[in-house]
Amino acid sequence: MKLFDVYPINPINIVKGEGSLVYDDKGTEYLDLYGGHAVISIGHTNPHYVKRLEDQLQQIGFYSNSIEIPLQTQLAEKLGHVSGKEDYQLFLCNSGAEANENALKLASFYNGKRKIIAFRKAFHGRTSLAVAATDNPKIVAPVNETDNVIFLPWNDEAALEEAFKSNEVSSVIIEGIQGVGGIQVAPVSFLQKIRLLCDTHNAVFIADSVQCGYGRTGEFFSHDFAGINADIYSMAKGMGNGFPVGGIIISPKIAPAYGMLGTTFGGNHLACAAGLAVLEVIERDNLMQNAAEVGGYLIEELKKFDKVKEVRGRGLMIGIDLPEELSNVKKDLLFKHKIFTGEAKPNVVRLLPALNLTRAHADRFLEAFTTTLNNS
């Protein structure tokens, strides 16, 4: 049997990781500034994280949600404390797509409405409703197509107001910073307008924080910069530092009922151990502050490059918009300088490193970036 060939793959076999460094099967060292799509939040093989999982494996790895799992309660309490959303409710699942799927479904349960507002260049996942709210026709199969999703221009308050006047809106879903869309930061006034219109029309504000949340921007949720609270926050990626963990936290105004949502693997013992370890390290090591400081340093230094069209982002979620003639930069960084970065079409280099990235590793990247641009 062969693998189903859907991924363009770099010919590199990573076999070991430590902090922000990874190593291939030949012993070559790489600086990881992408973390496998923003997943590695506290560094590869973080000792506290590894011990948490090892200790849990010695006890029990899995049982279903048909019994008490005290680790879930502990995770909810810790997440409420670290995020500042202590009066919210936690539902655990396995991935970002599943988190958004449940968020959109829960919103419709809450107000009985059907229409979803999403935005151009949005990416919310690949499952049925999440992909329908994703602005990429290439990954939307005919069976996923629905007229219940309304795509609006990014940061167009007039279009947003008109959509609410013309439709029975169930929810508005928005990334605080679009990731796949090219590191587009949602303006504070636009997020505040969404909050106002959702309140006025009894719609649900869904803050997609799968990539831009969990402390990456220096605040726990990137939407927090707007000084508002969403009704539902979706999260995954950095939540488990590589272990599949996803979830939504839900405003107290939305009441649960048996059978409303469900999952087999979500909230299992190992997942909760991973999730607790991540939050414990974020809190213990002040990683949100580190993300703000090291990320702010990188952003300011990158703005000094004349060849860079624009630098966007907050904290350690950074997009470097390059002209077409520098389309080689990401490839050169990887194969000539052994640095993993990401990309967003057409020509944005994405940086999504672990939140404990050091200033020394940031300087290592800047030196390689300088060399790459000078030789291009």
mmCIF file of C-alpha atoms in Angstrom:
data_model
loop_
_atom_site.group_PDB
_atom_site.id
_atom_site.type_symbol
_atom_site.label_atom_id
_atom_site.label_comp_id
_atom_site.label_asym_id
_atom_site.label_seq_id
_atom_site.Cartn_x
_atom_site.Cartn_y
_atom_site.Cartn_z
ATOM 1 C CA MET A 1 0.000 0.000 0.000
ATOM 2 C CA LYS A 2 1.183 3.534 -0.798
ATOM 3 C CA LEU A 3 0.395 6.773 0.984
ATOM 4 C CA PHE A 4 -2.359 8.935 -0.496
ATOM 5 C CA ASP A 5 -0.246 11.628 -2.150
ATOM 6 C CA VAL A 6 -1.735 14.947 -1.019
ATOM 7 C CA TYR A 7 1.267 16.671 0.575
ATOM 8 C CA PRO A 8 4.189 18.389 -1.203
ATOM 9 C CA ILE A 9 7.022 17.051 0.942
ATOM 10 C CA ASN A 10 10.540 18.334 1.563
ATOM 11 C CA PRO A 11 13.109 15.499 1.361
ATOM 12 C CA ILE A 12 14.033 15.805 5.052
ATOM 13 C CA ASN A 13 13.490 13.177 7.745
ATOM 14 C CA ILE A 14 13.350 14.855 11.168
ATOM 15 C CA VAL A 15 14.061 12.334 13.919
ATOM 16 C CA LYS A 16 14.832 14.438 16.993
ATOM 17 C CA GLY A 17 13.904 17.785 18.488
ATOM 18 C CA GLU A 18 14.884 19.926 21.456
ATOM 19 C CA GLY A 19 13.483 23.386 22.095
ATOM 20 C CA SER A 20 13.559 25.320 18.819
ATOM 21 C CA LEU A 21 16.037 22.937 17.196
ATOM 22 C CA VAL A 22 15.338 19.762 15.224
ATOM 23 C CA TYR A 23 17.693 17.189 13.695
ATOM 24 C CA ASP A 24 17.397 14.961 10.642
ATOM 25 C CA ASP A 25 18.463 11.331 10.284
ATOM 26 C CA LYS A 26 21.925 12.470 9.143
ATOM 27 C CA GLY A 27 22.450 14.567 12.275
ATOM 28 C CA THR A 28 21.979 17.926 10.537
ATOM 29 C CA GLU A 29 20.646 20.639 12.848
ATOM 30 C CA TYR A 30 17.765 22.911 11.787
ATOM 31 C CA LEU A 31 16.276 25.976 13.465
ATOM 32 C CA ASP A 32 12.509 25.488 13.634
ATOM 33 C CA LEU A 33 10.647 28.785 13.201
ATOM 34 C CA TYR A 34 7.431 27.132 12.044
ATOM 35 C CA GLY A 35 6.669 24.518 14.678
ATOM 36 C CA GLY A 36 4.742 22.289 12.296
ATOM 37 C CA HIS A 37 2.040 24.901 11.541
ATOM 38 C CA ALA A 38 2.198 26.702 14.939
ATOM 39 C CA VAL A 39 1.760 23.460 16.885
ATOM 40 C CA ILE A 40 4.983 23.464 18.923
ATOM 41 C CA SER A 41 4.180 26.083 21.555
ATOM 42 C CA ILE A 42 6.608 25.246 24.383
ATOM 43 C CA GLY A 43 9.448 23.683 22.383
ATOM 44 C CA HIS A 44 10.183 20.184 21.148
ATOM 45 C CA THR A 45 10.508 17.516 23.883
ATOM 46 C CA ASN A 46 10.027 20.045 26.676
ATOM 47 C CA PRO A 47 11.098 18.102 29.816
ATOM 48 C CA HIS A 48 8.013 18.976 31.877
ATOM 49 C CA TYR A 49 5.755 18.041 28.978
ATOM 50 C CA VAL A 50 7.514 14.717 28.392
ATOM 51 C CA LYS A 51 7.335 13.787 32.081
ATOM 52 C CA ARG A 52 3.641 14.694 32.268
ATOM 53 C CA LEU A 53 2.861 12.338 29.395
ATOM 54 C CA GLU A 54 5.159 9.567 30.616
ATOM 55 C CA ASP A 55 3.620 9.662 34.100
ATOM 56 C CA GLN A 56 0.107 9.572 32.654
ATOM 57 C CA LEU A 57 0.948 6.640 30.367
ATOM 58 C CA GLN A 58 2.004 4.675 33.418
ATOM 59 C CA GLN A 59 -1.504 5.141 34.846
ATOM 60 C CA ILE A 60 -4.084 5.165 32.023
ATOM 61 C CA GLY A 61 -3.941 6.593 28.521
ATOM 62 C CA PHE A 62 -7.576 6.548 27.500
ATOM 63 C CA TYR A 63 -11.128 6.059 28.572
ATOM 64 C CA SER A 64 -14.232 7.590 27.066
ATOM 65 C CA ASN A 65 -16.378 10.467 28.272
ATOM 66 C CA SER A 66 -18.778 8.007 29.900
ATOM 67 C CA ILE A 67 -16.843 8.272 33.188
ATOM 68 C CA GLU A 68 -15.374 11.005 35.359
ATOM 69 C CA ILE A 69 -12.045 12.349 34.111
ATOM 70 C CA PRO A 70 -10.745 14.760 36.781
ATOM 71 C CA LEU A 71 -7.945 15.886 34.447
ATOM 72 C CA GLN A 72 -10.597 17.577 32.283
ATOM 73 C CA THR A 73 -11.736 19.677 35.234
ATOM 74 C CA GLN A 74 -8.136 20.543 36.074
ATOM 75 C CA LEU A 75 -7.490 21.572 32.477
ATOM 76 C CA ALA A 76 -10.619 23.741 32.402
ATOM 77 C CA GLU A 77 -9.623 25.481 35.634
ATOM 78 C CA LYS A 78 -6.051 26.095 34.485
ATOM 79 C CA LEU A 79 -7.192 27.315 31.054
ATOM 80 C CA GLY A 80 -9.680 29.704 32.656
ATOM 81 C CA HIS A 81 -6.987 31.090 34.932
ATOM 82 C CA VAL A 82 -4.268 31.533 32.299
ATOM 83 C CA SER A 83 -6.627 32.921 29.635
ATOM 84 C CA GLY A 84 -8.638 35.133 31.990
ATOM 85 C CA LYS A 85 -11.920 33.555 30.824
ATOM 86 C CA GLU A 86 -12.736 31.844 34.122
ATOM 87 C CA ASP A 87 -16.537 31.980 33.723
ATOM 88 C CA TYR A 88 -16.470 30.171 30.337
ATOM 89 C CA GLN A 89 -17.182 26.464 29.747
ATOM 90 C CA LEU A 90 -14.759 24.058 28.052
ATOM 91 C CA PHE A 91 -15.621 21.394 25.480
ATOM 92 C CA LEU A 92 -12.652 19.281 24.432
ATOM 93 C CA CYS A 93 -12.149 17.721 20.995
ATOM 94 C CA ASN A 94 -9.176 16.766 18.817
ATOM 95 C CA SER A 95 -8.394 19.377 16.153
ATOM 96 C CA GLY A 96 -8.965 22.923 14.992
ATOM 97 C CA ALA A 97 -11.388 21.906 12.263
ATOM 98 C CA GLU A 98 -13.419 19.930 14.779
ATOM 99 C CA ALA A 99 -13.350 22.882 17.183
ATOM 100 C CA ASN A 100 -14.726 25.245 14.535
ATOM 101 C CA GLU A 101 -17.265 22.663 13.394
ATOM 102 C CA ASN A 102 -18.607 22.403 16.932
ATOM 103 C CA ALA A 103 -18.546 26.184 17.410
ATOM 104 C CA LEU A 104 -20.631 26.821 14.289
ATOM 105 C CA LYS A 105 -23.047 24.041 15.187
ATOM 106 C CA LEU A 106 -23.407 25.240 18.773
ATOM 107 C CA ALA A 107 -24.151 28.780 17.617
ATOM 108 C CA SER A 108 -26.989 27.512 15.450
ATOM 109 C CA PHE A 109 -28.356 25.423 18.327
ATOM 110 C CA TYR A 110 -28.271 28.535 20.521
ATOM 111 C CA ASN A 111 -30.233 30.948 18.342
ATOM 112 C CA GLY A 112 -31.951 28.655 15.829
ATOM 113 C CA LYS A 113 -30.505 30.571 12.872
ATOM 114 C CA ARG A 114 -28.612 29.298 9.798
ATOM 115 C CA LYS A 115 -26.495 32.015 8.213
ATOM 116 C CA ILE A 116 -22.758 32.262 8.936
ATOM 117 C CA ILE A 117 -20.635 35.297 8.137
ATOM 118 C CA ALA A 118 -17.014 34.546 7.245
ATOM 119 C CA PHE A 119 -14.370 36.647 5.515
ATOM 120 C CA ARG A 120 -12.268 36.596 2.370
ATOM 121 C CA LYS A 121 -9.018 34.588 2.700
ATOM 122 C CA ALA A 122 -10.374 32.877 5.827
ATOM 123 C CA PHE A 123 -9.224 29.390 6.738
ATOM 124 C CA HIS A 124 -11.282 27.531 9.363
ATOM 125 C CA GLY A 125 -10.585 23.856 8.606
ATOM 126 C CA ARG A 126 -11.317 21.015 6.220
ATOM 127 C CA THR A 127 -14.381 19.331 7.730
ATOM 128 C CA SER A 128 -17.867 19.861 6.354
ATOM 129 C CA LEU A 129 -19.030 23.195 7.765
ATOM 130 C CA ALA A 130 -15.575 24.495 8.655
ATOM 131 C CA VAL A 131 -14.420 24.106 5.057
ATOM 132 C CA ALA A 132 -17.626 25.695 3.764
ATOM 133 C CA ALA A 133 -16.599 28.768 5.785
ATOM 134 C CA THR A 134 -13.067 28.628 4.312
ATOM 135 C CA ASP A 135 -12.375 30.888 1.343
ATOM 136 C CA ASN A 136 -10.609 28.370 -0.877
ATOM 137 C CA PRO A 137 -12.801 26.733 -3.551
ATOM 138 C CA LYS A 138 -10.058 24.180 -4.330
ATOM 139 C CA ILE A 139 -10.635 22.375 -1.026
ATOM 140 C CA VAL A 140 -14.440 22.672 -0.939
ATOM 141 C CA ALA A 141 -16.007 19.540 -2.442
ATOM 142 C CA PRO A 142 -19.496 19.773 -3.999
ATOM 143 C CA VAL A 143 -20.974 18.029 -0.971
ATOM 144 C CA ASN A 144 -19.577 20.808 1.263
ATOM 145 C CA GLU A 145 -21.134 23.665 -0.695
ATOM 146 C CA THR A 146 -23.881 25.562 1.102
ATOM 147 C CA ASP A 147 -25.679 28.868 0.731
ATOM 148 C CA ASN A 148 -25.608 29.301 4.506
ATOM 149 C CA VAL A 149 -22.137 30.917 4.437
ATOM 150 C CA ILE A 150 -21.779 34.564 3.440
ATOM 151 C CA PHE A 151 -18.255 35.717 2.592
ATOM 152 C CA LEU A 152 -17.561 39.393 3.205
ATOM 153 C CA PRO A 153 -14.523 41.574 2.468
ATOM 154 C CA TRP A 154 -11.961 41.843 5.244
ATOM 155 C CA ASN A 155 -12.384 44.938 7.432
ATOM 156 C CA ASP A 156 -15.461 46.304 5.614
ATOM 157 C CA GLU A 157 -17.804 47.562 8.336
ATOM 158 C CA ALA A 158 -20.429 48.794 5.865
ATOM 159 C CA ALA A 159 -20.658 45.361 4.195
ATOM 160 C CA LEU A 160 -20.910 43.751 7.630
ATOM 161 C CA GLU A 161 -23.783 46.008 8.682
ATOM 162 C CA GLU A 162 -25.607 45.340 5.406
ATOM 163 C CA ALA A 163 -25.227 41.575 5.813
ATOM 164 C CA PHE A 164 -26.862 41.737 9.222
ATOM 165 C CA LYS A 165 -29.738 43.807 7.828
ATOM 166 C CA SER A 166 -30.345 41.347 4.981
ATOM 167 C CA ASN A 167 -29.922 38.003 6.760
ATOM 168 C CA GLU A 168 -30.837 36.089 9.893
ATOM 169 C CA VAL A 169 -27.242 35.701 11.055
ATOM 170 C CA SER A 170 -26.441 32.807 13.364
ATOM 171 C CA SER A 171 -22.726 33.523 13.819
ATOM 172 C CA VAL A 172 -19.720 35.495 12.692
ATOM 173 C CA ILE A 173 -16.439 33.568 12.617
ATOM 174 C CA ILE A 174 -13.154 35.429 12.339
ATOM 175 C CA GLU A 175 -9.473 34.751 12.965
ATOM 176 C CA GLY A 176 -7.857 37.393 15.148
ATOM 177 C CA ILE A 177 -4.956 37.151 12.709
ATOM 178 C CA GLN A 178 -5.499 35.287 9.448
ATOM 179 C CA GLY A 179 -2.765 32.663 9.104
ATOM 180 C CA VAL A 180 -3.198 30.965 5.735
ATOM 181 C CA GLY A 181 -4.577 34.302 4.486
ATOM 182 C CA GLY A 182 -1.139 35.898 4.850
ATOM 183 C CA ILE A 183 -0.895 37.122 8.477
ATOM 184 C CA GLN A 184 -3.627 39.720 8.201
ATOM 185 C CA VAL A 185 -4.303 41.307 11.600
ATOM 186 C CA ALA A 186 -7.972 41.980 12.349
ATOM 187 C CA PRO A 187 -8.315 45.697 13.191
ATOM 188 C CA VAL A 188 -9.517 46.500 16.699
ATOM 189 C CA SER A 189 -12.432 48.609 15.430
ATOM 190 C CA PHE A 190 -13.604 45.785 13.150
ATOM 191 C CA LEU A 191 -13.656 43.248 15.986
ATOM 192 C CA GLN A 192 -15.527 45.740 18.145
ATOM 193 C CA LYS A 193 -18.085 46.270 15.355
ATOM 194 C CA ILE A 194 -18.633 42.493 15.108
ATOM 195 C CA ARG A 195 -19.208 42.369 18.865
ATOM 196 C CA LEU A 196 -21.750 45.206 18.682
ATOM 197 C CA LEU A 197 -23.693 43.716 15.771
ATOM 198 C CA CYS A 198 -23.744 40.237 17.320
ATOM 199 C CA ASP A 199 -25.146 41.695 20.531
ATOM 200 C CA THR A 200 -27.762 43.698 18.649
ATOM 201 C CA HIS A 201 -28.947 40.761 16.511
ATOM 202 C CA ASN A 202 -28.498 37.857 18.971
ATOM 203 C CA ALA A 203 -25.759 36.331 16.834
ATOM 204 C CA VAL A 204 -22.772 34.394 18.151
ATOM 205 C CA PHE A 205 -19.256 35.843 17.866
ATOM 206 C CA ILE A 206 -16.832 32.960 17.187
ATOM 207 C CA ALA A 207 -13.163 33.846 17.667
ATOM 208 C CA ASP A 208 -11.131 31.343 15.651
ATOM 209 C CA SER A 209 -7.975 31.139 17.747
ATOM 210 C CA VAL A 210 -6.677 27.841 16.391
ATOM 211 C CA GLN A 211 -3.469 29.349 15.015
ATOM 212 C CA CYS A 212 -3.426 32.871 16.449
ATOM 213 C CA GLY A 213 -4.342 31.967 20.040
ATOM 214 C CA TYR A 214 -2.757 30.298 23.038
ATOM 215 C CA GLY A 215 -0.377 33.127 23.884
ATOM 216 C CA ARG A 216 1.251 33.409 20.480
ATOM 217 C CA THR A 217 0.623 37.140 20.112
ATOM 218 C CA GLY A 218 1.525 38.149 23.658
ATOM 219 C CA GLU A 219 -2.114 38.047 24.787
ATOM 220 C CA PHE A 220 -3.730 34.666 25.325
ATOM 221 C CA PHE A 221 -6.189 35.225 22.455
ATOM 222 C CA SER A 222 -5.270 37.638 19.671
ATOM 223 C CA HIS A 223 -8.842 38.962 19.783
ATOM 224 C CA ASP A 224 -8.095 40.239 23.308
ATOM 225 C CA PHE A 225 -6.300 43.260 21.828
ATOM 226 C CA ALA A 226 -9.739 44.613 20.906
ATOM 227 C CA GLY A 227 -10.888 44.683 24.525
ATOM 228 C CA ILE A 228 -13.938 42.513 23.823
ATOM 229 C CA ASN A 229 -15.049 38.987 24.694
ATOM 230 C CA ALA A 230 -16.217 36.562 22.028
ATOM 231 C CA ASP A 231 -19.025 34.087 22.730
ATOM 232 C CA ILE A 232 -16.979 31.067 21.626
ATOM 233 C CA TYR A 233 -13.214 30.709 21.205
ATOM 234 C CA SER A 234 -11.913 27.785 19.154
ATOM 235 C CA MET A 235 -8.416 26.445 19.755
ATOM 236 C CA ALA A 236 -6.071 23.552 18.911
ATOM 237 C CA LYS A 237 -2.513 23.566 17.436
ATOM 238 C CA GLY A 238 -0.396 24.944 20.307
ATOM 239 C CA MET A 239 -2.847 23.543 22.861
ATOM 240 C CA GLY A 240 -1.096 20.162 23.004
ATOM 241 C CA ASN A 241 2.461 20.944 21.765
ATOM 242 C CA GLY A 242 2.162 18.129 19.225
ATOM 243 C CA PHE A 243 -0.394 15.906 20.929
ATOM 244 C CA PRO A 244 -3.771 16.203 19.127
ATOM 245 C CA VAL A 245 -5.866 18.448 21.372
ATOM 246 C CA GLY A 246 -8.623 20.860 20.375
ATOM 247 C CA GLY A 247 -11.394 22.645 22.158
ATOM 248 C CA ILE A 248 -13.863 25.470 22.385
ATOM 249 C CA ILE A 249 -14.557 27.663 25.358
ATOM 250 C CA ILE A 250 -18.139 28.841 25.548
ATOM 251 C CA SER A 251 -19.756 31.894 27.110
ATOM 252 C CA PRO A 252 -21.975 31.221 30.156
ATOM 253 C CA LYS A 253 -24.975 32.554 28.211
ATOM 254 C CA ILE A 254 -24.966 29.364 26.095
ATOM 255 C CA ALA A 255 -26.409 26.480 28.112
ATOM 256 C CA PRO A 256 -25.340 22.862 27.537
ATOM 257 C CA ALA A 257 -27.656 19.882 27.085
ATOM 258 C CA TYR A 258 -26.899 16.178 26.994
ATOM 259 C CA GLY A 259 -26.121 15.022 23.464
ATOM 260 C CA MET A 260 -25.680 18.532 22.057
ATOM 261 C CA LEU A 261 -21.986 17.872 21.317
ATOM 262 C CA GLY A 262 -19.918 14.725 21.574
ATOM 263 C CA THR A 263 -16.568 13.107 20.833
ATOM 264 C CA THR A 264 -14.877 9.758 21.395
ATOM 265 C CA PHE A 265 -11.265 10.843 21.814
ATOM 266 C CA GLY A 266 -11.679 14.459 22.923
ATOM 267 C CA GLY A 267 -10.548 15.118 26.471
ATOM 268 C CA ASN A 268 -8.868 11.749 26.958
ATOM 269 C CA HIS A 269 -6.361 11.320 29.767
ATOM 270 C CA LEU A 270 -3.237 11.763 27.649
ATOM 271 C CA ALA A 271 -4.652 14.785 25.841
ATOM 272 C CA CYS A 272 -5.460 16.473 29.136
ATOM 273 C CA ALA A 273 -2.000 15.707 30.510
ATOM 274 C CA ALA A 274 -0.480 17.316 27.410
ATOM 275 C CA GLY A 275 -2.802 20.313 27.667
ATOM 276 C CA LEU A 276 -2.020 20.850 31.340
ATOM 277 C CA ALA A 277 1.715 20.625 30.711
ATOM 278 C CA VAL A 278 1.503 23.309 28.024
ATOM 279 C CA LEU A 279 -0.410 25.738 30.236
ATOM 280 C CA GLU A 280 1.866 25.055 33.199
ATOM 281 C CA VAL A 281 4.967 25.882 31.133
ATOM 282 C CA ILE A 282 3.352 28.967 29.552
ATOM 283 C CA GLU A 283 2.520 30.263 33.021
ATOM 284 C CA ARG A 284 5.724 29.197 34.804
ATOM 285 C CA ASP A 285 8.093 30.554 32.147
ATOM 286 C CA ASN A 286 6.135 33.729 31.266
ATOM 287 C CA LEU A 287 5.961 32.649 27.643
ATOM 288 C CA MET A 288 3.334 35.170 26.600
ATOM 289 C CA GLN A 289 5.668 37.955 27.687
ATOM 290 C CA ASN A 290 8.541 36.261 25.855
ATOM 291 C CA ALA A 291 6.429 35.974 22.696
ATOM 292 C CA ALA A 292 5.629 39.681 22.876
ATOM 293 C CA GLU A 293 9.252 40.715 23.492
ATOM 294 C CA VAL A 294 11.098 38.434 21.060
ATOM 295 C CA GLY A 295 8.330 38.787 18.470
ATOM 296 C CA GLY A 296 8.369 42.564 18.807
ATOM 297 C CA TYR A 297 12.143 42.547 18.336
ATOM 298 C CA LEU A 298 11.865 40.409 15.191
ATOM 299 C CA ILE A 299 9.129 42.588 13.710
ATOM 300 C CA GLU A 300 11.103 45.798 14.259
ATOM 301 C CA GLU A 301 14.286 44.319 12.798
ATOM 302 C CA LEU A 302 12.471 42.907 9.768
ATOM 303 C CA LYS A 303 10.939 46.302 9.013
ATOM 304 C CA LYS A 304 14.445 47.626 8.390
ATOM 305 C CA PHE A 305 14.920 45.532 5.225
ATOM 306 C CA ASP A 306 14.370 47.654 2.104
ATOM 307 C CA LYS A 307 13.534 44.602 -0.009
ATOM 308 C CA VAL A 308 10.634 43.582 2.263
ATOM 309 C CA LYS A 309 7.276 44.930 1.101
ATOM 310 C CA GLU A 310 5.547 44.694 4.486
ATOM 311 C CA VAL A 311 5.881 42.988 7.870
ATOM 312 C CA ARG A 312 2.620 42.008 9.562
ATOM 313 C CA GLY A 313 1.652 40.284 12.762
ATOM 314 C CA ARG A 314 1.867 40.370 16.528
ATOM 315 C CA GLY A 315 4.204 38.574 18.896
ATOM 316 C CA LEU A 316 5.477 35.337 17.386
ATOM 317 C CA MET A 317 2.963 35.245 14.541
ATOM 318 C CA ILE A 318 4.776 37.129 11.806
ATOM 319 C CA GLY A 319 4.287 37.469 8.050
ATOM 320 C CA ILE A 320 7.071 38.801 5.816
ATOM 321 C CA ASP A 321 5.549 39.972 2.527
ATOM 322 C CA LEU A 322 8.149 39.742 -0.226
ATOM 323 C CA PRO A 323 8.151 40.839 -3.867
ATOM 324 C CA GLU A 324 7.809 38.173 -6.551
ATOM 325 C CA GLU A 325 11.501 38.273 -7.437
ATOM 326 C CA LEU A 326 12.289 37.005 -3.909
ATOM 327 C CA SER A 327 10.105 33.929 -4.172
ATOM 328 C CA ASN A 328 13.216 31.803 -3.502
ATOM 329 C CA VAL A 329 13.681 33.025 0.084
ATOM 330 C CA LYS A 330 11.735 30.333 1.953
ATOM 331 C CA LYS A 331 13.465 27.552 0.003
ATOM 332 C CA ASP A 332 16.904 29.101 0.484
ATOM 333 C CA LEU A 333 16.345 29.528 4.208
ATOM 334 C CA LEU A 334 15.558 25.832 4.492
ATOM 335 C CA PHE A 335 18.139 24.247 2.211
ATOM 336 C CA LYS A 336 21.022 26.733 2.497
ATOM 337 C CA HIS A 337 20.618 27.916 6.077
ATOM 338 C CA LYS A 338 18.727 24.998 7.664
ATOM 339 C CA ILE A 339 15.838 27.116 8.951
ATOM 340 C CA PHE A 340 12.215 25.985 8.775
ATOM 341 C CA THR A 341 9.665 28.703 7.999
ATOM 342 C CA GLY A 342 6.166 28.618 6.558
ATOM 343 C CA GLU A 343 4.484 30.404 3.712
ATOM 344 C CA ALA A 344 1.217 31.968 2.634
ATOM 345 C CA LYS A 345 0.365 32.531 -0.996
ATOM 346 C CA PRO A 346 1.466 34.269 -3.052
ATOM 347 C CA ASN A 347 4.774 35.196 -1.408
ATOM 348 C CA VAL A 348 4.590 35.617 2.359
ATOM 349 C CA VAL A 349 7.107 33.921 4.649
ATOM 350 C CA ARG A 350 5.373 32.915 7.887
ATOM 351 C CA LEU A 351 7.136 32.676 11.245
ATOM 352 C CA LEU A 352 5.310 30.631 13.904
ATOM 353 C CA PRO A 353 8.031 29.447 16.302
ATOM 354 C CA ALA A 354 7.723 28.107 19.826
ATOM 355 C CA LEU A 355 6.752 30.770 22.364
ATOM 356 C CA ASN A 356 10.047 30.281 24.210
ATOM 357 C CA LEU A 357 12.137 31.249 21.165
ATOM 358 C CA THR A 358 15.340 32.891 22.360
ATOM 359 C CA ARG A 359 16.790 36.197 21.231
ATOM 360 C CA ALA A 360 19.877 34.284 20.066
ATOM 361 C CA HIS A 361 17.789 32.094 17.764
ATOM 362 C CA ALA A 362 15.951 35.184 16.492
ATOM 363 C CA ASP A 363 19.336 36.723 15.628
ATOM 364 C CA ARG A 364 20.403 33.500 13.902
ATOM 365 C CA PHE A 365 17.367 33.827 11.651
ATOM 366 C CA LEU A 366 17.955 37.526 10.986
ATOM 367 C CA GLU A 367 21.557 36.832 9.962
ATOM 368 C CA ALA A 368 20.439 34.105 7.540
ATOM 369 C CA PHE A 369 17.638 36.308 6.222
ATOM 370 C CA THR A 370 20.114 39.124 5.581
ATOM 371 C CA THR A 371 22.439 36.795 3.683
ATOM 372 C CA THR A 372 19.561 35.357 1.641
ATOM 373 C CA LEU A 373 18.268 38.763 0.600
ATOM 374 C CA ASN A 374 21.758 40.049 -0.230
ATOM 375 C CA ASN A 375 22.415 37.029 -2.472
ATOM 376 C CA SER A 376 19.044 37.218 -4.237
#
